[in-house]
PDB file of C-alpha atoms in Angstrom:
ATOM      1  CA  UNK Q   1     -16.497  -2.873  -4.234  1.00 48.00           C
ATOM      2  CA  UNK Q   2     -14.533  -0.384  -2.553  1.00 49.00           C
ATOM      3  CA  UNK Q   3     -11.598  -1.328  -0.442  1.00 52.00           C
ATOM      4  CA  UNK Q   4     -12.008  -1.425   3.547  1.00 51.00           C
ATOM      5  CA  UNK Q   5     -10.464   1.558   5.012  1.00 47.00           C
ATOM      6  CA  UNK Q   6      -7.364   1.365   7.131  1.00 48.00           C
ATOM      7  CA  UNK Q   7      -8.483   2.058  10.798  1.00 45.00           C
ATOM      8  CA  UNK Q   8      -6.321   4.609  13.158  1.00 47.00           C
ATOM      9  CA  UNK Q   9      -6.659   4.439  16.379  1.00 45.00           C
ATOM     10  CA  UNK Q  10      -8.326   7.985  17.845  1.00 46.00           C
ATOM     11  CA  UNK Q  11      -7.245   9.888  20.771  1.00 49.00           C
ATOM     12  CA  UNK Q  12      -7.839   7.857  23.593  1.00 51.00           C
ATOM     13  CA  UNK Q  13      -8.522   3.932  24.531  1.00 49.00           C
ATOM     14  CA  UNK Q  14     -12.069   3.279  24.681  1.00 49.00           C
ATOM     15  CA  UNK Q  15     -13.779   6.338  22.833  1.00 49.00           C
ATOM     16  CA  UNK Q  16     -15.741   6.917  20.149  1.00 49.00           C
ATOM     17  CA  UNK Q  17     -13.070   7.535  17.775  1.00 51.00           C
ATOM     18  CA  UNK Q  18     -10.954   4.651  18.418  1.00 46.00           C
ATOM     19  CA  UNK Q  19     -11.307   3.099  15.235  1.00 52.00           C
ATOM     20  CA  UNK Q  20     -11.959   6.031  12.723  1.00 67.00           C
ATOM     21  CA  UNK Q  21     -10.564   6.361   9.384  1.00 72.00           C
ATOM     22  CA  UNK Q  22      -8.361   9.600   8.514  1.00 85.00           C
ATOM     23  CA  UNK Q  23      -9.239  11.754   5.951  1.00 83.00           C
ATOM     24  CA  UNK Q  24      -5.820  10.624   4.105  1.00 81.00           C
ATOM     25  CA  UNK Q  25      -7.131   7.221   4.092  1.00 85.00           C
ATOM     26  CA  UNK Q  26     -10.330   8.036   2.947  1.00 88.00           C
ATOM     27  CA  UNK Q  27      -8.842  10.189  -0.125  1.00 89.00           C
ATOM     28  CA  UNK Q  28      -6.414   7.499  -0.995  1.00 86.00           C
ATOM     29  CA  UNK Q  29      -9.764   4.854  -1.286  1.00 89.00           C
ATOM     30  CA  UNK Q  30     -11.602   7.170  -3.318  1.00 92.00           C
ATOM     31  CA  UNK Q  31      -8.159   7.733  -5.777  1.00 90.00           C
ATOM     32  CA  UNK Q  32      -7.768   4.134  -5.925  1.00 89.00           C
ATOM     33  CA  UNK Q  33     -11.252   3.560  -6.684  1.00 93.00           C
ATOM     34  CA  UNK Q  34     -11.249   6.122  -9.156  1.00 94.00           C
ATOM     35  CA  UNK Q  35      -8.249   4.083 -10.863  1.00 92.00           C
ATOM     36  CA  UNK Q  36      -9.763   1.076 -10.639  1.00 92.00           C
ATOM     37  CA  UNK Q  37     -12.701   2.662 -12.644  1.00 94.00           C
ATOM     38  CA  UNK Q  38     -10.742   3.656 -15.276  1.00 94.00           C
ATOM     39  CA  UNK Q  39     -11.435   7.579 -14.475  1.00 95.00           C
ATOM     40  CA  UNK Q  40      -7.546   8.275 -14.087  1.00 94.00           C
ATOM     41  CA  UNK Q  41      -5.817   8.603 -17.438  1.00 95.00           C
ATOM     42  CA  UNK Q  42      -3.070   5.839 -17.493  1.00 94.00           C
ATOM     43  CA  UNK Q  43       0.062   8.674 -17.613  1.00 95.00           C
ATOM     44  CA  UNK Q  44      -1.200   9.717 -14.197  1.00 94.00           C
ATOM     45  CA  UNK Q  45      -1.476   6.377 -13.149  1.00 93.00           C
ATOM     46  CA  UNK Q  46       1.963   5.844 -13.984  1.00 95.00           C
ATOM     47  CA  UNK Q  47       3.651   8.366 -12.672  1.00 94.00           C
ATOM     48  CA  UNK Q  48       1.995   8.054  -9.438  1.00 91.00           C
ATOM     49  CA  UNK Q  49       3.387   4.326  -9.710  1.00 91.00           C
ATOM     50  CA  UNK Q  50       6.907   5.676 -10.903  1.00 93.00           C
ATOM     51  CA  UNK Q  51       6.857   8.436  -7.942  1.00 93.00           C
ATOM     52  CA  UNK Q  52       6.122   5.158  -4.861  1.00 88.00           C
ATOM     53  CA  UNK Q  53       9.052   3.142  -6.572  1.00 88.00           C
ATOM     54  CA  UNK Q  54      11.327   6.052  -5.938  1.00 88.00           C
ATOM     55  CA  UNK Q  55      10.388   6.725  -2.442  1.00 87.00           C
ATOM     56  CA  UNK Q  56      10.612   3.054  -2.196  1.00 80.00           C
ATOM     57  CA  UNK Q  57      14.049   2.476  -3.762  1.00 80.00           C
ATOM     58  CA  UNK Q  58      15.219   5.855  -1.408  1.00 80.00           C
ATOM     59  CA  UNK Q  59      14.018   3.528   1.747  1.00 73.00           C
ATOM     60  CA  UNK Q  60      16.212   0.423   0.561  1.00 69.00           C
ATOM     61  CA  UNK Q  61      19.410   2.619  -0.218  1.00 69.00           C
ATOM     62  CA  UNK Q  62      19.186   3.737   3.789  1.00 64.00           C
ATOM     63  CA  UNK Q  63      22.358   3.910   5.341  1.00 74.00           C
ATOM     64  CA  UNK Q  64      21.330   1.325   7.986  1.00 78.00           C
ATOM     65  CA  UNK Q  65      22.096  -2.097   6.070  1.00 81.00           C
ATOM     66  CA  UNK Q  66      20.199  -4.538   8.413  1.00 82.00           C
ATOM     67  CA  UNK Q  67      16.812  -2.348   7.969  1.00 79.00           C
ATOM     68  CA  UNK Q  68      17.205  -2.238   4.240  1.00 77.00           C
ATOM     69  CA  UNK Q  69      17.517  -6.024   4.562  1.00 83.00           C
ATOM     70  CA  UNK Q  70      14.444  -6.312   6.829  1.00 84.00           C
ATOM     71  CA  UNK Q  71      12.742  -3.982   3.771  1.00 80.00           C
ATOM     72  CA  UNK Q  72      13.350  -5.839   1.072  1.00 81.00           C
ATOM     73  CA  UNK Q  73      12.690  -9.253   2.792  1.00 88.00           C
ATOM     74  CA  UNK Q  74       8.944  -7.481   4.010  1.00 87.00           C
ATOM     75  CA  UNK Q  75       8.636  -6.583   0.124  1.00 83.00           C
ATOM     76  CA  UNK Q  76       9.707 -10.158  -1.291  1.00 89.00           C
ATOM     77  CA  UNK Q  77       7.027 -11.902   1.360  1.00 89.00           C
ATOM     78  CA  UNK Q  78       3.930  -9.527   0.690  1.00 87.00           C
ATOM     79  CA  UNK Q  79       4.428  -9.415  -3.038  1.00 86.00           C
ATOM     80  CA  UNK Q  80       4.391 -13.491  -2.785  1.00 85.00           C
ATOM     81  CA  UNK Q  81       1.712 -13.241  -0.483  1.00 84.00           C
ATOM     82  CA  UNK Q  82      -0.596 -10.754  -2.425  1.00 81.00           C
ATOM     83  CA  UNK Q  83       0.386 -12.840  -5.653  1.00 77.00           C
ATOM     84  CA  UNK Q  84      -0.750 -16.322  -4.334  1.00 71.00           C
ATOM     85  CA  UNK Q  85      -4.189 -14.802  -3.547  1.00 64.00           C
ATOM     86  CA  UNK Q  86      -6.185 -14.490  -0.461  1.00 61.00           C
ATOM     87  CA  UNK Q  87      -7.252 -18.561  -0.956  1.00 61.00           C
ATOM     88  CA  UNK Q  88      -3.847 -19.643  -1.574  1.00 54.00           C
ATOM     89  CA  UNK Q  89      -2.436 -22.848   0.733  1.00 56.00           C
ATOM     90  CA  UNK Q  90       1.318 -22.585   1.913  1.00 55.00           C
ATOM     91  CA  UNK Q  91       2.095 -24.932  -0.824  1.00 55.00           C
ATOM     92  CA  UNK Q  92       1.304 -22.341  -3.664  1.00 52.00           C
ATOM     93  CA  UNK Q  93       2.907 -19.473  -1.885  1.00 46.00           C
ATOM     94  CA  UNK Q  94       6.152 -21.437  -1.400  1.00 51.00           C
ATOM     95  CA  UNK Q  95       6.084 -21.827  -5.360  1.00 52.00           C
ATOM     96  CA  UNK Q  96       6.269 -18.599  -5.993  1.00 49.00           C
TER      97      UNK Q  96
END
């Protein structure tokens, strides 16, 4: 099962290109599929995760404290929502 591509707005509202996946999105989805299928070595996956975490830490270490707090809260809420799963009720999410 392949993930649904992220759709981005096209050049003008109402055009045929309004909701078309970008090349970056298609590449990202293909790479994630390869990882899920076990085609990518664990070392490469770990290095990619480490790089993403370094980027996330750099975002959170911003000079703007309010922005850093908002990013942290968003990350915590998204992590809890994803850990609970799509069918979880609010009670299950609150327990996380």
